Amino acid sequence: NAGVTQTPKFQVLKTGQSMTLQCAQDMNHEYMSWYRQDPGMGLRLIHYSVGAGITDQGEVPNGYNVSRSTTEDFPLRLLSAAPSQTSVYFCASSYGVSSYNSPLHFGNGTRLTVT
Amino acid sequence: AQSVTQPDIHITVSEGASLELRCNYSYGATPYLFWYVQSPGQGLQLLLKYFSGDTLVQGIKGFEAEFKRSQSSFNLRKPSVHWSDAAEYFCAVGAGNTDKLIFGTGTRLQVFP
């Protein structure tokens, strides 16, 4: 099984450019989420989704958009990149945060640099 | 809203020594508690979880954690650390009325031979 697949692995953007980080899972998980990881800050929740057509904001949603048109995919969009968005981004999925038998499955991350 | 604090940024232990990583949470009701481990350049892997019941939970790789409601803590322990345990460890808290899983800032573990 592929699990959670994130693309690209690395990306360099200039300030003001837009891009989409892709995330796909093949486990039929209803719950998907995006985190950013910064030194000394741990993982901070950006957006999450409990199913197709449903999204909600996490701790640090500003500057990011998401949509969930299918169960499998949960892309993260940066409309106008800023240096403060330089980070490592992780996508994760599960059957649900409150599902005992379904821990979060993480992708391998996308390292984004905004210059 | 729930939150979690890991007071130790960096811990160094000798191989074979015991280990305790601290985690304190804030949440009004019974939380869901997790410990994850991240090896360099990798995503996170679940070590163990607490939802209810027995407050001492066993996980993979010989780790255990104890939920103490009176102290709002969920500390991770291992009786004898191996060099391969060197990694970053994250405590996380979820809640029944929300689908947010909130992580702490992490504790980096270094193991000396």
PDB file of C-alpha atoms in Angstrom:
ATOM      1  CA  ASN A   1       0.000   0.000   0.000  1.00  0.00           C
ATOM      2  CA  ALA A   2       1.176   3.500  -0.770  1.00  0.00           C
ATOM      3  CA  GLY A   3      -0.372   5.001   2.380  1.00  0.00           C
ATOM      4  CA  VAL A   4      -0.162   8.801   2.369  1.00  0.00           C
ATOM      5  CA  THR A   5       1.667  10.266  -0.600  1.00  0.00           C
ATOM      6  CA  GLN A   6       2.845  13.861  -0.679  1.00  0.00           C
ATOM      7  CA  THR A   7       4.226  15.675  -3.695  1.00  0.00           C
ATOM      8  CA  PRO A   8       6.548  17.367  -4.285  1.00  0.00           C
ATOM      9  CA  LYS A   9       9.227  16.429  -1.748  1.00  0.00           C
ATOM     10  CA  PHE A  10      11.009  19.762  -2.151  1.00  0.00           C
ATOM     11  CA  GLN A  11       9.915  23.121  -3.525  1.00  0.00           C
ATOM     12  CA  VAL A  12      11.429  26.582  -3.744  1.00  0.00           C
ATOM     13  CA  LEU A  13       9.126  29.530  -4.382  1.00  0.00           C
ATOM     14  CA  LYS A  14       9.594  33.234  -4.735  1.00  0.00           C
ATOM     15  CA  THR A  15       7.531  35.560  -2.588  1.00  0.00           C
ATOM     16  CA  GLY A  16       4.108  36.070  -4.109  1.00  0.00           C
ATOM     17  CA  GLN A  17       4.062  32.879  -6.155  1.00  0.00           C
ATOM     18  CA  SER A  18       1.288  30.367  -5.718  1.00  0.00           C
ATOM     19  CA  MET A  19       1.449  26.616  -5.559  1.00  0.00           C
ATOM     20  CA  THR A  20      -0.424  23.525  -4.437  1.00  0.00           C
ATOM     21  CA  LEU A  21       0.961  20.818  -2.219  1.00  0.00           C
ATOM     22  CA  GLN A  22      -0.606  17.516  -3.123  1.00  0.00           C
ATOM     23  CA  CYS A  23      -1.699  14.824  -0.683  1.00  0.00           C
ATOM     24  CA  ALA A  24      -3.326  11.537  -1.561  1.00  0.00           C
ATOM     25  CA  GLN A  25      -4.197   8.499   0.540  1.00  0.00           C
ATOM     26  CA  ASP A  26      -5.361   5.072  -0.544  1.00  0.00           C
ATOM     27  CA  MET A  27      -6.699   3.812   2.796  1.00  0.00           C
ATOM     28  CA  ASN A  28     -10.235   5.159   2.403  1.00  0.00           C
ATOM     29  CA  HIS A  29      -9.700   7.432   5.403  1.00  0.00           C
ATOM     30  CA  GLU A  30     -12.368  10.025   6.063  1.00  0.00           C
ATOM     31  CA  TYR A  31     -10.110  12.289   8.131  1.00  0.00           C
ATOM     32  CA  MET A  32      -7.234  14.196   6.547  1.00  0.00           C
ATOM     33  CA  SER A  33      -5.161  17.038   7.863  1.00  0.00           C
ATOM     34  CA  TRP A  34      -2.242  19.327   7.100  1.00  0.00           C
ATOM     35  CA  TYR A  35       0.466  20.289   9.578  1.00  0.00           C
ATOM     36  CA  ARG A  36       3.485  22.489   9.316  1.00  0.00           C
ATOM     37  CA  GLN A  37       6.621  21.741  11.295  1.00  0.00           C
ATOM     38  CA  ASP A  38       9.002  24.485  12.337  1.00  0.00           C
ATOM     39  CA  PRO A  39      12.000  24.281  14.687  1.00  0.00           C
ATOM     40  CA  GLY A  40      10.939  24.804  18.277  1.00  0.00           C
ATOM     41  CA  MET A  41       7.258  24.979  17.300  1.00  0.00           C
ATOM     42  CA  GLY A  42       6.461  21.311  16.831  1.00  0.00           C
ATOM     43  CA  LEU A  43       3.638  20.453  14.467  1.00  0.00           C
ATOM     44  CA  ARG A  44       0.881  22.997  14.058  1.00  0.00           C
ATOM     45  CA  LEU A  45      -2.437  22.103  12.495  1.00  0.00           C
ATOM     46  CA  ILE A  46      -3.265  24.192   9.417  1.00  0.00           C
ATOM     47  CA  HIS A  47      -6.530  22.721   8.109  1.00  0.00           C
ATOM     48  CA  TYR A  48      -8.352  19.455   8.418  1.00  0.00           C
ATOM     49  CA  SER A  49     -11.227  17.598   6.829  1.00  0.00           C
ATOM     50  CA  VAL A  50     -13.579  14.976   8.224  1.00  0.00           C
ATOM     51  CA  GLY A  51     -14.853  13.903   4.826  1.00  0.00           C
ATOM     52  CA  ALA A  52     -15.358  14.910   1.224  1.00  0.00           C
ATOM     53  CA  GLY A  53     -16.829  18.390   0.989  1.00  0.00           C
ATOM     54  CA  ILE A  54     -16.056  19.250   4.633  1.00  0.00           C
ATOM     55  CA  THR A  55     -13.060  21.283   5.762  1.00  0.00           C
ATOM     56  CA  ASP A  56     -12.244  23.305   8.848  1.00  0.00           C
ATOM     57  CA  GLN A  57      -9.497  25.523  10.176  1.00  0.00           C
ATOM     58  CA  GLY A  58      -6.772  24.416  12.521  1.00  0.00           C
ATOM     59  CA  GLU A  59      -4.379  26.480  14.616  1.00  0.00           C
ATOM     60  CA  VAL A  60      -2.613  28.386  11.807  1.00  0.00           C
ATOM     61  CA  PRO A  61      -4.900  28.588   8.755  1.00  0.00           C
ATOM     62  CA  ASN A  62      -4.029  32.064   7.465  1.00  0.00           C
ATOM     63  CA  GLY A  63      -2.409  32.075   4.034  1.00  0.00           C
ATOM     64  CA  TYR A  64      -3.586  28.573   3.171  1.00  0.00           C
ATOM     65  CA  ASN A  65      -6.633  27.188   1.397  1.00  0.00           C
ATOM     66  CA  VAL A  66      -7.874  23.622   1.188  1.00  0.00           C
ATOM     67  CA  SER A  67     -10.648  21.711  -0.499  1.00  0.00           C
ATOM     68  CA  ARG A  68     -11.789  18.097  -0.339  1.00  0.00           C
ATOM     69  CA  SER A  69     -13.602  17.041  -3.466  1.00  0.00           C
ATOM     70  CA  THR A  70     -12.766  13.351  -3.065  1.00  0.00           C
ATOM     71  CA  THR A  71     -12.026  11.054  -0.140  1.00  0.00           C
ATOM     72  CA  GLU A  72      -8.542  10.359  -1.476  1.00  0.00           C
ATOM     73  CA  ASP A  73      -7.164  13.842  -2.069  1.00  0.00           C
ATOM     74  CA  PHE A  74      -6.618  16.856   0.165  1.00  0.00           C
ATOM     75  CA  PRO A  75      -4.508  19.531  -1.572  1.00  0.00           C
ATOM     76  CA  LEU A  76      -3.099  22.529   0.288  1.00  0.00           C
ATOM     77  CA  ARG A  77      -2.909  25.792  -1.644  1.00  0.00           C
ATOM     78  CA  LEU A  78      -0.654  28.732  -1.010  1.00  0.00           C
ATOM     79  CA  LEU A  79      -2.174  31.639  -2.940  1.00  0.00           C
ATOM     80  CA  SER A  80       0.655  34.138  -2.387  1.00  0.00           C
ATOM     81  CA  ALA A  81       3.698  32.592  -0.754  1.00  0.00           C
ATOM     82  CA  ALA A  82       5.525  34.472   1.985  1.00  0.00           C
ATOM     83  CA  PRO A  83       8.908  33.745   3.613  1.00  0.00           C
ATOM     84  CA  SER A  84       7.040  32.964   6.846  1.00  0.00           C
ATOM     85  CA  GLN A  85       5.599  29.927   5.068  1.00  0.00           C
ATOM     86  CA  THR A  86       9.022  28.339   4.739  1.00  0.00           C
ATOM     87  CA  SER A  87       8.505  25.069   6.584  1.00  0.00           C
ATOM     88  CA  VAL A  88       8.114  21.327   6.304  1.00  0.00           C
ATOM     89  CA  TYR A  89       4.540  20.367   5.568  1.00  0.00           C
ATOM     90  CA  PHE A  90       3.016  17.050   6.570  1.00  0.00           C
ATOM     91  CA  CYS A  91      -0.235  15.540   5.441  1.00  0.00           C
ATOM     92  CA  ALA A  92      -1.870  12.926   7.649  1.00  0.00           C
ATOM     93  CA  SER A  93      -4.974  10.765   7.488  1.00  0.00           C
ATOM     94  CA  SER A  94      -6.999   8.397   9.630  1.00  0.00           C
ATOM     95  CA  TYR A  95     -10.521   7.089  10.091  1.00  0.00           C
ATOM     96  CA  GLY A  96     -10.954   9.831  12.676  1.00  0.00           C
ATOM     97  CA  VAL A  97      -9.133  11.525  15.563  1.00  0.00           C
ATOM     98  CA  SER A  98     -11.492   9.872  18.024  1.00  0.00           C
ATOM     99  CA  SER A  99     -11.162   6.469  16.399  1.00  0.00           C
ATOM    100  CA  TYR A 100      -9.203   4.261  18.790  1.00  0.00           C
ATOM    101  CA  ASN A 101      -8.019   1.843  16.159  1.00  0.00           C
ATOM    102  CA  SER A 102      -6.994   4.441  13.639  1.00  0.00           C
ATOM    103  CA  PRO A 103      -3.890   6.461  14.391  1.00  0.00           C
ATOM    104  CA  LEU A 104      -2.789   9.227  12.087  1.00  0.00           C
ATOM    105  CA  HIS A 105      -0.790   8.012   9.114  1.00  0.00           C
ATOM    106  CA  PHE A 106       1.732  10.619   7.996  1.00  0.00           C
ATOM    107  CA  GLY A 107       3.244  11.325   4.645  1.00  0.00           C
ATOM    108  CA  ASN A 108       6.986  11.910   4.323  1.00  0.00           C
ATOM    109  CA  GLY A 109       6.629  15.655   4.116  1.00  0.00           C
ATOM    110  CA  THR A 110       7.206  18.490   1.663  1.00  0.00           C
ATOM    111  CA  ARG A 111      10.055  20.868   2.393  1.00  0.00           C
ATOM    112  CA  LEU A 112       9.082  24.333   1.162  1.00  0.00           C
ATOM    113  CA  THR A 113      11.410  27.315   0.950  1.00  0.00           C
ATOM    114  CA  VAL A 114      10.071  30.769   0.102  1.00  0.00           C
ATOM    115  CA  THR A 115      12.689  33.331  -0.870  1.00  0.00           C
TER     116      THR A 115
ATOM    117  CA  ALA B   1      -9.595  24.181  23.310  1.00  0.00           C
ATOM    118  CA  GLN B   2      -7.026  21.568  24.058  1.00  0.00           C
ATOM    119  CA  SER B   3      -3.289  22.209  24.312  1.00  0.00           C
ATOM    120  CA  VAL B   4      -0.172  20.250  25.176  1.00  0.00           C
ATOM    121  CA  THR B   5       3.184  21.207  26.666  1.00  0.00           C
ATOM    122  CA  GLN B   6       6.452  19.344  26.438  1.00  0.00           C
ATOM    123  CA  PRO B   7       8.769  21.173  28.822  1.00  0.00           C
ATOM    124  CA  ASP B   8      11.998  19.472  27.721  1.00  0.00           C
ATOM    125  CA  ILE B   9      13.341  20.602  24.367  1.00  0.00           C
ATOM    126  CA  HIS B  10      16.373  18.325  24.364  1.00  0.00           C
ATOM    127  CA  ILE B  11      17.319  15.323  26.511  1.00  0.00           C
ATOM    128  CA  THR B  12      20.554  13.362  26.448  1.00  0.00           C
ATOM    129  CA  VAL B  13      20.891   9.917  27.987  1.00  0.00           C
ATOM    130  CA  SER B  14      23.411   7.122  27.890  1.00  0.00           C
ATOM    131  CA  GLU B  15      22.537   3.887  26.181  1.00  0.00           C
ATOM    132  CA  GLY B  16      20.997   1.503  28.694  1.00  0.00           C
ATOM    133  CA  ALA B  17      19.776   4.267  30.976  1.00  0.00           C
ATOM    134  CA  SER B  18      16.120   4.803  31.767  1.00  0.00           C
ATOM    135  CA  LEU B  19      14.133   7.544  30.078  1.00  0.00           C
ATOM    136  CA  GLU B  20      11.164   9.717  30.955  1.00  0.00           C
ATOM    137  CA  LEU B  21       9.796  12.362  28.607  1.00  0.00           C
ATOM    138  CA  ARG B  22       7.290  14.768  30.067  1.00  0.00           C
ATOM    139  CA  CYS B  23       3.965  15.807  28.597  1.00  0.00           C
ATOM    140  CA  ASN B  24       1.289  17.999  30.174  1.00  0.00           C
ATOM    141  CA  TYR B  25      -2.052  18.650  28.553  1.00  0.00           C
ATOM    142  CA  SER B  26      -4.897  21.050  28.996  1.00  0.00           C
ATOM    143  CA  TYR B  27      -8.435  19.944  28.324  1.00  0.00           C
ATOM    144  CA  GLY B  28     -11.614  20.042  30.371  1.00  0.00           C
ATOM    145  CA  ALA B  29     -12.779  16.491  29.847  1.00  0.00           C
ATOM    146  CA  THR B  30     -10.967  13.202  29.332  1.00  0.00           C
ATOM    147  CA  PRO B  31      -8.620  13.689  26.409  1.00  0.00           C
ATOM    148  CA  TYR B  32      -7.284  11.283  23.866  1.00  0.00           C
ATOM    149  CA  LEU B  33      -3.508  11.214  24.330  1.00  0.00           C
ATOM    150  CA  PHE B  34      -0.804  10.044  21.972  1.00  0.00           C
ATOM    151  CA  TRP B  35       2.936   9.790  21.688  1.00  0.00           C
ATOM    152  CA  TYR B  36       4.536   9.879  18.244  1.00  0.00           C
ATOM    153  CA  VAL B  37       8.173   9.478  17.228  1.00  0.00           C
ATOM    154  CA  GLN B  38       9.901  11.102  14.280  1.00  0.00           C
ATOM    155  CA  SER B  39      13.200   9.838  12.935  1.00  0.00           C
ATOM    156  CA  PRO B  40      15.297  12.287  10.903  1.00  0.00           C
ATOM    157  CA  GLY B  41      13.773  13.071   7.516  1.00  0.00           C
ATOM    158  CA  GLN B  42      10.711  10.944   8.186  1.00  0.00           C
ATOM    159  CA  GLY B  43       7.076  11.396   9.000  1.00  0.00           C
ATOM    160  CA  LEU B  44       5.686  10.551  12.418  1.00  0.00           C
ATOM    161  CA  GLN B  45       4.980   7.070  13.759  1.00  0.00           C
ATOM    162  CA  LEU B  46       2.564   6.284  16.572  1.00  0.00           C
ATOM    163  CA  LEU B  47       4.198   4.855  19.700  1.00  0.00           C
ATOM    164  CA  LEU B  48       1.141   4.517  21.920  1.00  0.00           C
ATOM    165  CA  LYS B  49      -2.215   6.019  22.775  1.00  0.00           C
ATOM    166  CA  TYR B  50      -4.612   6.483  25.665  1.00  0.00           C
ATOM    167  CA  PHE B  51      -8.364   6.758  25.256  1.00  0.00           C
ATOM    168  CA  SER B  52      -9.800   5.321  28.467  1.00  0.00           C
ATOM    169  CA  GLY B  53      -9.402   2.488  30.935  1.00  0.00           C
ATOM    170  CA  ASP B  54      -6.044   1.365  32.279  1.00  0.00           C
ATOM    171  CA  THR B  55      -3.937   4.448  32.856  1.00  0.00           C
ATOM    172  CA  LEU B  56      -0.677   2.650  32.083  1.00  0.00           C
ATOM    173  CA  VAL B  57      -0.451   1.959  28.382  1.00  0.00           C
ATOM    174  CA  GLN B  58       2.114  -0.079  26.527  1.00  0.00           C
ATOM    175  CA  GLY B  59       3.380   0.824  23.110  1.00  0.00           C
ATOM    176  CA  ILE B  60       5.792  -0.316  20.488  1.00  0.00           C
ATOM    177  CA  LYS B  61       9.577  -0.478  20.873  1.00  0.00           C
ATOM    178  CA  GLY B  62       9.323  -1.070  24.629  1.00  0.00           C
ATOM    179  CA  PHE B  63       7.781   2.299  25.464  1.00  0.00           C
ATOM    180  CA  GLU B  64       5.026   2.894  27.999  1.00  0.00           C
ATOM    181  CA  ALA B  65       3.168   5.948  29.234  1.00  0.00           C
ATOM    182  CA  GLU B  66       1.051   6.708  32.269  1.00  0.00           C
ATOM    183  CA  PHE B  67      -2.011   8.951  32.257  1.00  0.00           C
ATOM    184  CA  LYS B  68      -2.327  10.926  35.489  1.00  0.00           C
ATOM    185  CA  ARG B  69      -5.492  12.971  35.528  1.00  0.00           C
ATOM    186  CA  SER B  70      -4.602  14.763  38.783  1.00  0.00           C
ATOM    187  CA  GLN B  71      -1.401  16.068  37.216  1.00  0.00           C
ATOM    188  CA  SER B  72      -2.747  16.476  33.657  1.00  0.00           C
ATOM    189  CA  SER B  73       0.235  14.476  32.510  1.00  0.00           C
ATOM    190  CA  PHE B  74       1.013  11.679  30.101  1.00  0.00           C
ATOM    191  CA  ASN B  75       4.718  10.979  30.502  1.00  0.00           C
ATOM    192  CA  LEU B  76       6.539   8.553  28.233  1.00  0.00           C
ATOM    193  CA  ARG B  77       8.968   6.059  29.752  1.00  0.00           C
ATOM    194  CA  LYS B  78      11.401   3.391  28.700  1.00  0.00           C
ATOM    195  CA  PRO B  79      13.447   1.350  31.188  1.00  0.00           C
ATOM    196  CA  SER B  80      16.534   0.945  28.981  1.00  0.00           C
ATOM    197  CA  VAL B  81      17.242   3.198  26.019  1.00  0.00           C
ATOM    198  CA  HIS B  82      18.853   1.917  22.834  1.00  0.00           C
ATOM    199  CA  TRP B  83      20.919   4.016  20.437  1.00  0.00           C
ATOM    200  CA  SER B  84      18.193   3.568  17.824  1.00  0.00           C
ATOM    201  CA  ASP B  85      15.753   5.457  20.070  1.00  0.00           C
ATOM    202  CA  ALA B  86      17.471   8.733  19.202  1.00  0.00           C
ATOM    203  CA  ALA B  87      14.729  10.759  17.525  1.00  0.00           C
ATOM    204  CA  GLU B  88      12.225  13.505  18.207  1.00  0.00           C
ATOM    205  CA  TYR B  89       9.211  12.631  20.313  1.00  0.00           C
ATOM    206  CA  PHE B  90       5.872  14.384  20.161  1.00  0.00           C
ATOM    207  CA  CYS B  91       2.981  14.254  22.576  1.00  0.00           C
ATOM    208  CA  ALA B  92      -0.448  15.005  21.117  1.00  0.00           C
ATOM    209  CA  VAL B  93      -3.938  15.547  22.519  1.00  0.00           C
ATOM    210  CA  GLY B  94      -7.286  15.046  20.866  1.00  0.00           C
ATOM    211  CA  ALA B  95     -10.750  15.688  22.199  1.00  0.00           C
ATOM    212  CA  GLY B  96     -14.089  14.003  21.826  1.00  0.00           C
ATOM    213  CA  ASN B  97     -15.944  17.097  20.681  1.00  0.00           C
ATOM    214  CA  THR B  98     -13.489  18.093  17.999  1.00  0.00           C
ATOM    215  CA  ASP B  99     -11.450  16.454  15.308  1.00  0.00           C
ATOM    216  CA  LYS B 100      -8.362  18.506  16.000  1.00  0.00           C
ATOM    217  CA  LEU B 101      -5.235  16.664  17.077  1.00  0.00           C
ATOM    218  CA  ILE B 102      -2.867  19.135  18.689  1.00  0.00           C
ATOM    219  CA  PHE B 103       0.827  18.392  19.041  1.00  0.00           C
ATOM    220  CA  GLY B 104       3.396  19.606  21.516  1.00  0.00           C
ATOM    221  CA  THR B 105       6.637  21.232  20.471  1.00  0.00           C
ATOM    222  CA  GLY B 106       8.576  17.992  20.732  1.00  0.00           C
ATOM    223  CA  THR B 107      11.528  16.635  22.712  1.00  0.00           C
ATOM    224  CA  ARG B 108      14.700  15.711  20.897  1.00  0.00           C
ATOM    225  CA  LEU B 109      16.368  12.647  22.403  1.00  0.00           C
ATOM    226  CA  GLN B 110      20.074  12.083  21.995  1.00  0.00           C
ATOM    227  CA  VAL B 111      21.599   8.763  23.067  1.00  0.00           C
ATOM    228  CA  PHE B 112      25.276   8.400  23.879  1.00  0.00           C
ATOM    229  CA  PRO B 113      26.975   4.995  23.624  1.00  0.00           C
TER     230      PRO B 113
END
